[in-house]
Short mmCIF file of N, CA and C in Angstrom, two decimals:
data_model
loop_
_atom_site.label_atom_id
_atom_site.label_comp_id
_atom_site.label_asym_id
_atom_site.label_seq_id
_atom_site.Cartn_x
_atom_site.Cartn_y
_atom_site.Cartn_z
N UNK A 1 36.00 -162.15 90.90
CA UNK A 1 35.06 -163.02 90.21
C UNK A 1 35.52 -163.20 88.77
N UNK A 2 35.57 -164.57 88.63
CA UNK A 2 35.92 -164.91 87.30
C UNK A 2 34.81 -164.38 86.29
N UNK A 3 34.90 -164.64 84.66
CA UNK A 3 34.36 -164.40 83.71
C UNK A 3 34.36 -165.76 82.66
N UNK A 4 33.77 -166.99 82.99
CA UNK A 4 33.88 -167.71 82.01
C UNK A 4 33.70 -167.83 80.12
N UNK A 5 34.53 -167.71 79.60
CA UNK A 5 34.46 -167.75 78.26
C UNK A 5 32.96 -168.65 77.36
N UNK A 6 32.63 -169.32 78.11
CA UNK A 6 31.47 -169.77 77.85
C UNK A 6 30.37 -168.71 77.20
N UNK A 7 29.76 -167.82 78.56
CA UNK A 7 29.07 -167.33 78.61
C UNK A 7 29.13 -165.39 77.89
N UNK A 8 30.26 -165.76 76.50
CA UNK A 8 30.25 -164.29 75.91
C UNK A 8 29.34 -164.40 75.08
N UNK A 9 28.20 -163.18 75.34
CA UNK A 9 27.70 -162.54 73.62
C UNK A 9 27.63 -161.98 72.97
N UNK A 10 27.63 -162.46 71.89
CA UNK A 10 28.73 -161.92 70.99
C UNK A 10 27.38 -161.27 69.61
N UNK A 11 27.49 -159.67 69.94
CA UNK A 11 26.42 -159.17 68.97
C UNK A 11 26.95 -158.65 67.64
N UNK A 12 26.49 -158.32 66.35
CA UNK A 12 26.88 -158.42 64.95
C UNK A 12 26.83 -156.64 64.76
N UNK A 13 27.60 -156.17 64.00
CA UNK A 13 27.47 -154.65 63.86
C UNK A 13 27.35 -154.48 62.19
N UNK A 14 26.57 -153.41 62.20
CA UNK A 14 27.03 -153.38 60.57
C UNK A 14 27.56 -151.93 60.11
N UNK A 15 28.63 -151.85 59.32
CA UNK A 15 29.25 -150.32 59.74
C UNK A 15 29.36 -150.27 58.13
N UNK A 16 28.90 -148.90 57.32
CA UNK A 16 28.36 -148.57 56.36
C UNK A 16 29.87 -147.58 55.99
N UNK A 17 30.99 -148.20 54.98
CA UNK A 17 32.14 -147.40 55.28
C UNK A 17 32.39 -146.03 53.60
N UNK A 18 31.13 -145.76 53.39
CA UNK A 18 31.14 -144.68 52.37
C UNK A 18 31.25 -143.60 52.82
N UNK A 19 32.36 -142.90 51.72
CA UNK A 19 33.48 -141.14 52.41
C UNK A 19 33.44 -142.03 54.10
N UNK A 20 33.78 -142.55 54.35
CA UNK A 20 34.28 -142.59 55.85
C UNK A 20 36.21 -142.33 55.72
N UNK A 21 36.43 -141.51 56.45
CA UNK A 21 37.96 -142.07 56.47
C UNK A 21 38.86 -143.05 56.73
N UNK A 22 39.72 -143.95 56.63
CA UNK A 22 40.29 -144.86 56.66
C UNK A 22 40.98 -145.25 58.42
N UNK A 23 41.24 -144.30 58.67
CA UNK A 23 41.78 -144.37 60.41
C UNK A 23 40.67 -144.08 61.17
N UNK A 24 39.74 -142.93 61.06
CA UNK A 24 38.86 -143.11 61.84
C UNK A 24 38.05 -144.07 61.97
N UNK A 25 37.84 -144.98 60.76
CA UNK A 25 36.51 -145.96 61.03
C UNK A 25 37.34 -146.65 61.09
N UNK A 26 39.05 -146.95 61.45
CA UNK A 26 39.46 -148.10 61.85
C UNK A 26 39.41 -147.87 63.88
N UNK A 27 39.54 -146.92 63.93
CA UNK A 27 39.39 -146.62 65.30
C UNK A 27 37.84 -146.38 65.95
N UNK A 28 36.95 -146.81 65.08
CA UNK A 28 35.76 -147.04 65.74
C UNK A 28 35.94 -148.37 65.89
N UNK A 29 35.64 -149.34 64.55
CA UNK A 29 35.86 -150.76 64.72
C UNK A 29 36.52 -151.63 65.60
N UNK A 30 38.02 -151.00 65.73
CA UNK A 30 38.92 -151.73 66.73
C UNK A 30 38.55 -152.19 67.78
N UNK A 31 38.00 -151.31 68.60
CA UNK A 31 37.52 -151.67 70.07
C UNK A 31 36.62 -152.60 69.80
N UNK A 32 35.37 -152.27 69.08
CA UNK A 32 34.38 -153.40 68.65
C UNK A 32 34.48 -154.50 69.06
N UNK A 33 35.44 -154.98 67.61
CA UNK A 33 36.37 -156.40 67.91
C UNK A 33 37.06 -156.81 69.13
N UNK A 34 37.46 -156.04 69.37
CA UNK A 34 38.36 -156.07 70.97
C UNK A 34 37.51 -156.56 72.23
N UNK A 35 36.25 -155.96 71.93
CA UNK A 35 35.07 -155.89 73.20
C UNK A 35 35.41 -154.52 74.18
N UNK A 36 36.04 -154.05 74.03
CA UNK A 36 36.08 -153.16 74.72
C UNK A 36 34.94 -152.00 75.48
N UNK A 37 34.02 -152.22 74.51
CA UNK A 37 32.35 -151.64 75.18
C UNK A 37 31.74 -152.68 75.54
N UNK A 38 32.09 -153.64 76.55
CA UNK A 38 31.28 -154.33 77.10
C UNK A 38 32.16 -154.27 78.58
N UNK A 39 31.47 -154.38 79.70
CA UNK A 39 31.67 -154.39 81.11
C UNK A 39 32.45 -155.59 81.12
N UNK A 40 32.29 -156.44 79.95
CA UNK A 40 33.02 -157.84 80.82
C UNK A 40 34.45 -158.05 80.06
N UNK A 41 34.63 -156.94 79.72
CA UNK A 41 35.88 -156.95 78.52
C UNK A 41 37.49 -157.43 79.54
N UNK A 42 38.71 -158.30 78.82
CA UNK A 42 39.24 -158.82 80.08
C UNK A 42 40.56 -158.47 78.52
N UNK A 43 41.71 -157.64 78.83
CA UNK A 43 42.57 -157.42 78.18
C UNK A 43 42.95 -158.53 77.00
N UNK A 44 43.09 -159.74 78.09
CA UNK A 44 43.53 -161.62 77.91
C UNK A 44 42.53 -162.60 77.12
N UNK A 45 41.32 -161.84 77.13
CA UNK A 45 39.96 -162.61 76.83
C UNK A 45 39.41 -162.60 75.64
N UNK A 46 38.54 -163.36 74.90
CA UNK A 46 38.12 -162.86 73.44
C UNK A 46 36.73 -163.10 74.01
N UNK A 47 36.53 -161.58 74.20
CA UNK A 47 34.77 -161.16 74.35
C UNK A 47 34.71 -160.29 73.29
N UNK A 48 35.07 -159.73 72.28
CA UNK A 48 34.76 -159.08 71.17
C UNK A 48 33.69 -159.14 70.06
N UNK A 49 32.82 -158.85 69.82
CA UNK A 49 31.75 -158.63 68.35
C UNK A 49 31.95 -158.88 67.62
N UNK A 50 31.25 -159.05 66.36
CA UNK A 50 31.46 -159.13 64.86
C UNK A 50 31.29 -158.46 64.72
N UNK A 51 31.71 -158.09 63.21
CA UNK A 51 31.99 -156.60 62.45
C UNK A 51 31.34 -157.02 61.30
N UNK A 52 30.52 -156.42 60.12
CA UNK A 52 30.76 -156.44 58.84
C UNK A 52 30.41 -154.90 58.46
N UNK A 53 31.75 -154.41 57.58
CA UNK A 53 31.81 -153.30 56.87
C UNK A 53 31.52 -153.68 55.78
N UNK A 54 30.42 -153.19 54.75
CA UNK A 54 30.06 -152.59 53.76
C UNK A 54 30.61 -151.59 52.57
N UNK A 55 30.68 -151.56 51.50
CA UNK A 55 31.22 -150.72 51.01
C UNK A 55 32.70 -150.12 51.17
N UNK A 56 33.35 -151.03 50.69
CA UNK A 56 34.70 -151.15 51.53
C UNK A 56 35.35 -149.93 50.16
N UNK A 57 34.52 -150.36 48.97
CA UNK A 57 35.67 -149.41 47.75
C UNK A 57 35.16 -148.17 48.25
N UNK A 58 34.55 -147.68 48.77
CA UNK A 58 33.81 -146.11 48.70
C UNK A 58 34.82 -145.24 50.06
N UNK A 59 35.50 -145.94 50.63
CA UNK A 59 36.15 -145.32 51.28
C UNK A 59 37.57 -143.81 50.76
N UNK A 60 37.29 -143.15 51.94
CA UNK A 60 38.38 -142.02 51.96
C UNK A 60 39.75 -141.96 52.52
N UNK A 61 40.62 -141.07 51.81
CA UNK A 61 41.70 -141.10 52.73
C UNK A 61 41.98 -139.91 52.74
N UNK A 62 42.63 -139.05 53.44
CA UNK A 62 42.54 -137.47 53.33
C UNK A 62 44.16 -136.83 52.76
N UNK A 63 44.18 -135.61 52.70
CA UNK A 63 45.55 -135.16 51.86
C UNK A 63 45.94 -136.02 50.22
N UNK A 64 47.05 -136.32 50.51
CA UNK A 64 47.75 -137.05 48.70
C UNK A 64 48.19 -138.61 49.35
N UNK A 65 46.93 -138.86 50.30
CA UNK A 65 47.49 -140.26 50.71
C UNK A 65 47.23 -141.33 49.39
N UNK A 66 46.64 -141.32 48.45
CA UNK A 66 45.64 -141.77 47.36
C UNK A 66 47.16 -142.64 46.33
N UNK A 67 48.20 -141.30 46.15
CA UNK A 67 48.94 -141.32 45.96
C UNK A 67 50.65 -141.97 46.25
N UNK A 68 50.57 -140.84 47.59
CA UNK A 68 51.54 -141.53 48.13
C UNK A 68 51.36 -142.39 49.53
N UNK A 69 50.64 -142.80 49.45
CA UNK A 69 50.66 -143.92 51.22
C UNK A 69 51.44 -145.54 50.37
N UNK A 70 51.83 -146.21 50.90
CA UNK A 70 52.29 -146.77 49.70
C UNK A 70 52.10 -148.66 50.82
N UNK A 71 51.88 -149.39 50.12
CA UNK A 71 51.69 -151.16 50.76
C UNK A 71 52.50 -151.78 50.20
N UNK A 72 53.48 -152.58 51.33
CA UNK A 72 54.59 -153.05 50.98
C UNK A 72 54.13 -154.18 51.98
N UNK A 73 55.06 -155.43 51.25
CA UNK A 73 54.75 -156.78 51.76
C UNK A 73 56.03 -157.63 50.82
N UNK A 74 55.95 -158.61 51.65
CA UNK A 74 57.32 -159.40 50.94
C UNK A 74 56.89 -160.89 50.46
N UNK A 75 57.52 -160.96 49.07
CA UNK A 75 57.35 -162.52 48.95
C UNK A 75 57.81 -163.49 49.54
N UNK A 76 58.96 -163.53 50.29
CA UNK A 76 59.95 -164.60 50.70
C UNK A 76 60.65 -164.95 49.90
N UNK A 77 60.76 -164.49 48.12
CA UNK A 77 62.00 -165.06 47.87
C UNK A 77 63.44 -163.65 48.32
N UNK A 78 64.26 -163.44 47.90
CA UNK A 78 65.15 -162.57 47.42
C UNK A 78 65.34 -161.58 46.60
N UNK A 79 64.96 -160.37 47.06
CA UNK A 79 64.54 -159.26 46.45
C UNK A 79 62.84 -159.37 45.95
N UNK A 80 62.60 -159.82 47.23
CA UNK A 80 60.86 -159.66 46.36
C UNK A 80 60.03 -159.23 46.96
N UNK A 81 60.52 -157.78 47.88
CA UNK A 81 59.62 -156.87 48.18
C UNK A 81 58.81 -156.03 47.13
N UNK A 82 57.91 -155.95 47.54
CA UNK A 82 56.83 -155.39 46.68
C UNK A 82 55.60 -154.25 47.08
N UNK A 83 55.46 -153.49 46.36
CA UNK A 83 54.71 -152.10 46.99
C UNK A 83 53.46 -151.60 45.71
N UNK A 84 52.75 -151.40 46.85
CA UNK A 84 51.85 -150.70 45.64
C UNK A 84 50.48 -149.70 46.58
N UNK A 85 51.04 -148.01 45.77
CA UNK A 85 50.31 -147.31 45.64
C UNK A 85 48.95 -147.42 46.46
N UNK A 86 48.29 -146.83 47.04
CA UNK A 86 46.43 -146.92 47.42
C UNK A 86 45.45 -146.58 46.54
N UNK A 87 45.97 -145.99 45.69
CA UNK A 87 44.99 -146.36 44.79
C UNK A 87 45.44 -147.19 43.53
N UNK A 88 46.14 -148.06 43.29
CA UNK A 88 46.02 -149.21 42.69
C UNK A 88 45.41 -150.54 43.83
N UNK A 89 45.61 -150.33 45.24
CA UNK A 89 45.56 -151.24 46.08
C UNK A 89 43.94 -151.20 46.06
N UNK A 90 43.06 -149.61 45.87
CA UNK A 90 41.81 -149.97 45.69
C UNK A 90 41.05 -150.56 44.49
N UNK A 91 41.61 -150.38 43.62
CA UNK A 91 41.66 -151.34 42.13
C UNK A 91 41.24 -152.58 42.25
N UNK A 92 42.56 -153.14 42.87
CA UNK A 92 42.49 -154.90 42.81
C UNK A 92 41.63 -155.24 44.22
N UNK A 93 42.23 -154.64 45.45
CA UNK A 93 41.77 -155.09 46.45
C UNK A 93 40.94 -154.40 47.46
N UNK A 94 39.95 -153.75 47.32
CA UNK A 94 39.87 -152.59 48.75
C UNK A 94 39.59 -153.01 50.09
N UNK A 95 39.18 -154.23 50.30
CA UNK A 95 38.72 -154.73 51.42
C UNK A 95 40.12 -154.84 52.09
N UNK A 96 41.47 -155.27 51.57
CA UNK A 96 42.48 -155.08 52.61
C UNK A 96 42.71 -153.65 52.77
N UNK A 97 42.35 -152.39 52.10
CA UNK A 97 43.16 -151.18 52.59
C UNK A 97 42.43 -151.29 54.00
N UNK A 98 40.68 -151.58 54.26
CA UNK A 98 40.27 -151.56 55.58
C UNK A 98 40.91 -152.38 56.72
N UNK A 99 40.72 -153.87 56.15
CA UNK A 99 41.97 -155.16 56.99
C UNK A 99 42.87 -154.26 57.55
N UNK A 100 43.69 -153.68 56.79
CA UNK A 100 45.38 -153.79 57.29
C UNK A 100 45.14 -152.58 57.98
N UNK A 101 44.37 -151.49 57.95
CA UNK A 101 44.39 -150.55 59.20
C UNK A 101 43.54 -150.99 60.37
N UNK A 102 42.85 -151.40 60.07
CA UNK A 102 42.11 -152.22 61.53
C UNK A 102 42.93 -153.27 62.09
N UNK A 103 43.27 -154.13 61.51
CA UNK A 103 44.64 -155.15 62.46
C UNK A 103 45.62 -154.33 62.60
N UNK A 104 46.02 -153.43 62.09
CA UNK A 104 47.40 -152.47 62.70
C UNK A 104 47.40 -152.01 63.89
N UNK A 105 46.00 -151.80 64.40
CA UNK A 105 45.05 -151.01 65.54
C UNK A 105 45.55 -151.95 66.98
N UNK A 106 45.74 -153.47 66.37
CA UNK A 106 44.93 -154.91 67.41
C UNK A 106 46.79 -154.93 67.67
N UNK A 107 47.00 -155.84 68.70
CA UNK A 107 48.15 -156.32 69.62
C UNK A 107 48.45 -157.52 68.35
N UNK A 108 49.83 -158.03 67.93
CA UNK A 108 50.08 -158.70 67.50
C UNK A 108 50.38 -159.87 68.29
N UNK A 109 48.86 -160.90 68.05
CA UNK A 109 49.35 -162.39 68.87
C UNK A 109 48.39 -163.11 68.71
N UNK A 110 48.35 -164.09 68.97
CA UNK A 110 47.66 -165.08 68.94
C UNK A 110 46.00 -164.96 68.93
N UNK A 111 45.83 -164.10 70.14
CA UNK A 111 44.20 -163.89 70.32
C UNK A 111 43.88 -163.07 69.05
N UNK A 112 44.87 -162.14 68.13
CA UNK A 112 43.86 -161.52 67.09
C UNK A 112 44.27 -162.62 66.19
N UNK A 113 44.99 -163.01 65.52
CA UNK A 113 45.29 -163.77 64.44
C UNK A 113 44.08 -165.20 64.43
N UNK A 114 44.27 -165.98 66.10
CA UNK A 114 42.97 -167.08 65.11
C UNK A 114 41.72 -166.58 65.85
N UNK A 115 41.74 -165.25 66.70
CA UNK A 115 39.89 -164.77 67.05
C UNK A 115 39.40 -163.74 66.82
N UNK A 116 39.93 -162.77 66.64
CA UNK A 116 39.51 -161.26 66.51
C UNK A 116 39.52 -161.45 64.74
N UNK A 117 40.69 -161.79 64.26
CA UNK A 117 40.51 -161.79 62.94
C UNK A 117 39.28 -162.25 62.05
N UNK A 118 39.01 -163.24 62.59
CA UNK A 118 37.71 -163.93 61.65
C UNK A 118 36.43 -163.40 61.90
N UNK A 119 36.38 -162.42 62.76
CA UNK A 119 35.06 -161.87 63.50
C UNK A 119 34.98 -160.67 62.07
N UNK A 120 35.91 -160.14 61.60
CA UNK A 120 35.94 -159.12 61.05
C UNK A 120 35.26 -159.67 59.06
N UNK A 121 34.70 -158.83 58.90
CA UNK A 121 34.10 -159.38 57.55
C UNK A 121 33.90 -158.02 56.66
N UNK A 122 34.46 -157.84 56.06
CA UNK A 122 34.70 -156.88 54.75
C UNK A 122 34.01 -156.82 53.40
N UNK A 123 33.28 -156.26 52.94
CA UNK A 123 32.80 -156.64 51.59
C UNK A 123 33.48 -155.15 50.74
N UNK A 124 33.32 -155.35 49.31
CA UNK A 124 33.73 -154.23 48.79
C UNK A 124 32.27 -153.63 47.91
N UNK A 125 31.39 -154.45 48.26
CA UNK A 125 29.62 -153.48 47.89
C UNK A 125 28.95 -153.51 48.77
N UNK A 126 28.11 -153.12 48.41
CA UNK A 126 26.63 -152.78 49.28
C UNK A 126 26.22 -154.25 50.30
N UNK A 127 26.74 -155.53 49.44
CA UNK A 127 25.72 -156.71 49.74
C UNK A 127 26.69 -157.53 49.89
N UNK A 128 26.21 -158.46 51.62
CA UNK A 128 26.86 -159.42 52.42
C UNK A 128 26.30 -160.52 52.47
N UNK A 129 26.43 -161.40 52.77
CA UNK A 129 25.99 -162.89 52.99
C UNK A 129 25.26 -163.08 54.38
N UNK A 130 25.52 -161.34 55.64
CA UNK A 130 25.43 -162.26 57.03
C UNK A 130 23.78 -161.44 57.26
N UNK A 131 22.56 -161.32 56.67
CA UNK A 131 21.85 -160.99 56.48
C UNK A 131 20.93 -161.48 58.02
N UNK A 132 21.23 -162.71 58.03
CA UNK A 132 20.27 -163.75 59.26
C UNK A 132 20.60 -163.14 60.05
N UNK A 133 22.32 -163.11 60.36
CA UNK A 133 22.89 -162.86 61.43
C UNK A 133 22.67 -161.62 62.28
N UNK A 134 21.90 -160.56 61.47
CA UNK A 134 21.97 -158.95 61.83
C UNK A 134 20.78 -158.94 61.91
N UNK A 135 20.78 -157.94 63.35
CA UNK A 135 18.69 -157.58 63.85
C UNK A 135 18.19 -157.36 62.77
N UNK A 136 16.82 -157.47 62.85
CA UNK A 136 15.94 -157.18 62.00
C UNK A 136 16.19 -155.18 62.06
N UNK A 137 16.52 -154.49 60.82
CA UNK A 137 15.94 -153.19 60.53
C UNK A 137 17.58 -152.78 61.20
N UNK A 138 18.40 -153.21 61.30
CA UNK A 138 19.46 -152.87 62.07
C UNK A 138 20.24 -151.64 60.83
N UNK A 139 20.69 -150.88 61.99
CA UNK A 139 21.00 -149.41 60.94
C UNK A 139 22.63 -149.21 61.08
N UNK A 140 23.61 -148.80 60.15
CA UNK A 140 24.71 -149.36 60.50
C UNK A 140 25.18 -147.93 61.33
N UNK A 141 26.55 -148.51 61.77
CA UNK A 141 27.22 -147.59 63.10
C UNK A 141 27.11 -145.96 63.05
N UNK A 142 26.93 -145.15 63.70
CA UNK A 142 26.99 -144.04 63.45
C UNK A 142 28.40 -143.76 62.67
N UNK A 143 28.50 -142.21 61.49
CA UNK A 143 29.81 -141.58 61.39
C UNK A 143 30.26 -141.21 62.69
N UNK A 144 31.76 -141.53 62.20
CA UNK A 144 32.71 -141.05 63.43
C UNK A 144 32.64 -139.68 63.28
N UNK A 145 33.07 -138.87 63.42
CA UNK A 145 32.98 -137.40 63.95
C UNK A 145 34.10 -136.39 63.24
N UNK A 146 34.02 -135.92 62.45
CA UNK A 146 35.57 -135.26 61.93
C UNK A 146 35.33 -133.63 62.57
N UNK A 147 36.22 -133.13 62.27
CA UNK A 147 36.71 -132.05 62.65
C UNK A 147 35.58 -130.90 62.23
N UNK A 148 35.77 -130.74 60.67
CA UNK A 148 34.97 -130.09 59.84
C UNK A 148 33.46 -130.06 59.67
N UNK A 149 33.14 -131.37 60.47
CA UNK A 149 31.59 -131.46 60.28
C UNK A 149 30.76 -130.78 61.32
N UNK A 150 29.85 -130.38 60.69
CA UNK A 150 29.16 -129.35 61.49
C UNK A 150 27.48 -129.83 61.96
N UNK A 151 27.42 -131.11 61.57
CA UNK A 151 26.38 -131.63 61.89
C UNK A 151 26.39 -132.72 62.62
N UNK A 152 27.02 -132.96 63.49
CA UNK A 152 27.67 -133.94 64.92
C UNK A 152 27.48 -133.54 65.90
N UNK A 153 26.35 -134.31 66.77
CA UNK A 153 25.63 -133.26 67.75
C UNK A 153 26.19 -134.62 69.19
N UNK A 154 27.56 -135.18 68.93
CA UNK A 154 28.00 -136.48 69.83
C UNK A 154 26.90 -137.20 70.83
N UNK A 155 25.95 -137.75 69.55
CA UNK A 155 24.43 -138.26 70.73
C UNK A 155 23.76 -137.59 71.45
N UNK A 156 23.91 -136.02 71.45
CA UNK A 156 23.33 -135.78 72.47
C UNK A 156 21.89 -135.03 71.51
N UNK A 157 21.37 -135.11 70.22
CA UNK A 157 20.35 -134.74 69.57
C UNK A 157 20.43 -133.11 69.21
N UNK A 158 19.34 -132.57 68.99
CA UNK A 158 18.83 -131.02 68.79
C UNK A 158 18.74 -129.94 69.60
N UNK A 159 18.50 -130.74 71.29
CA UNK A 159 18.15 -130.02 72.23
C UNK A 159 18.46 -131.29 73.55
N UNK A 160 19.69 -130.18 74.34
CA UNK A 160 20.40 -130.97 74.95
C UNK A 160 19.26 -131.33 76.37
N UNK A 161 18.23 -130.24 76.46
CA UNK A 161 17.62 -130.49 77.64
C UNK A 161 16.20 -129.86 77.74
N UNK A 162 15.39 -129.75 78.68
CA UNK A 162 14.13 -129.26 78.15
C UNK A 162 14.08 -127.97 79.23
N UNK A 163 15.18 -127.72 80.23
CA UNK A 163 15.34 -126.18 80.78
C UNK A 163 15.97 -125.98 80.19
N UNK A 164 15.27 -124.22 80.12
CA UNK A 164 16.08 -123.24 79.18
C UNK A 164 17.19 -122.94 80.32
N UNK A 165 18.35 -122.45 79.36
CA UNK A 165 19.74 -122.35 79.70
C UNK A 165 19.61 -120.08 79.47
N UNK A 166 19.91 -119.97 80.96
CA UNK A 166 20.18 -118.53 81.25
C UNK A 166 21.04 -118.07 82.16
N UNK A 167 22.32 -117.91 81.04
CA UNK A 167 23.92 -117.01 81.25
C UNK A 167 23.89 -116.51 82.41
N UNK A 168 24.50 -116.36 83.46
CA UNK A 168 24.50 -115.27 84.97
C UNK A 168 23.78 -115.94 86.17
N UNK A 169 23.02 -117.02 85.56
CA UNK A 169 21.92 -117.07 86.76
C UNK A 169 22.41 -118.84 87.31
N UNK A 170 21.66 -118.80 88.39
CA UNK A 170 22.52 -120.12 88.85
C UNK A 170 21.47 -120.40 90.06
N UNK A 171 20.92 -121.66 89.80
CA UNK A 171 19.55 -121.69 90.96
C UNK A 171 20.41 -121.81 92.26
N UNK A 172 20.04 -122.08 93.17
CA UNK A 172 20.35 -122.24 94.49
C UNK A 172 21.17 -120.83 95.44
N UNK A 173 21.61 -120.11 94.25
CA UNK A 173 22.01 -118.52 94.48
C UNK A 173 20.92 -117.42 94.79
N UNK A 174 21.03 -117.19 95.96
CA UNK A 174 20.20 -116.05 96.34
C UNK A 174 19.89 -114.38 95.53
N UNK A 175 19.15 -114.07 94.90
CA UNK A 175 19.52 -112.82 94.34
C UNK A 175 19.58 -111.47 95.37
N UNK A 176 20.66 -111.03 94.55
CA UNK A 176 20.74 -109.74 95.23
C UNK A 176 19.97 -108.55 94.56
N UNK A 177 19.10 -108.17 95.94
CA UNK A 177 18.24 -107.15 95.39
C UNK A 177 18.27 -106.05 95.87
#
């Protein structure tokens, strides 16, 4: 059964990117865009979401990446490669340090360059333009999950269940008496 392109919908996310790290919240987003959490997702297809990240300067990067991670890009003339530092790159620009790790994520071709790309919307404060566009009261994406954090309970809440859990014992086992 086919999947006509017609009939994608296409829902708005809003992902809140303060202390977030730079690869992980590019590896939440990616799929996003991609569609990849939707049943009707087709490798070939652009069923993918909109994105708008928030707070694009408040972002993290971990170790002496600050320092040395370094953005290089070329002018086209002759000798006019050019590089600059991440944290001068958050200076002038921060919304590409997010760009360029989230398209690094995507297949280089056609479907991201004129569809996945424009879905993606970056701000470097608090405040966006797509206000209409996003549910009413809509709360942005959960943190991704790091290593160190000790308050990541992966959706499953406070209390995984409402039977108590007792070591040794195992219903359907007969006791020996």
């Amino acid at each position: 059964m086919s999947f006509p392109g017609r009939a994608v919908q296409r829902t708005w996310h809003l992902v809140d990117a303060t202390s977030q790290t730079v690869g992980r919240l590019a590896t939440t987003v990616a799929p996003i865009l991609k569609g990849k959490h939707k049943p009707t997702y087709r490798p070939d297809g652009d069923v993918g979401d909109f994105v708008v990240i928030v707070n694009a300067e408040k972002v993290h990067f971990s170790g002496k990446k600050w320092s040395d991670k370094l953005y290089r890009w070329h002018t086209g003339y002759p000798g006019g490669l050019k590089e600059r530092p991440a944290k001068d790159m958050l200076e002038r620009k921060p919304e590409s340090i997010l760009k360029k790790a989230i398209l690094g994520m995507l297949h280089r071709n056609n479907l991201r360059n004129s569809h996945i790309e424009p879905r993606l919307r970056i701000y470097a404060g608090p405040d966006h333009p797509h206000a209409a566009q996003l549910p009413e009261g809509v709360k942005p994406l959960p943190v991704h999950p790091r290593k160190r954090m000790g308050n990541f309970h992966f959706g499953l809440g406070e209390k995984y269940s409402e039977t108590p859990y007792h070591p040794g014992s195992a219903k359907g086992r007969e006791d020996e008496a």
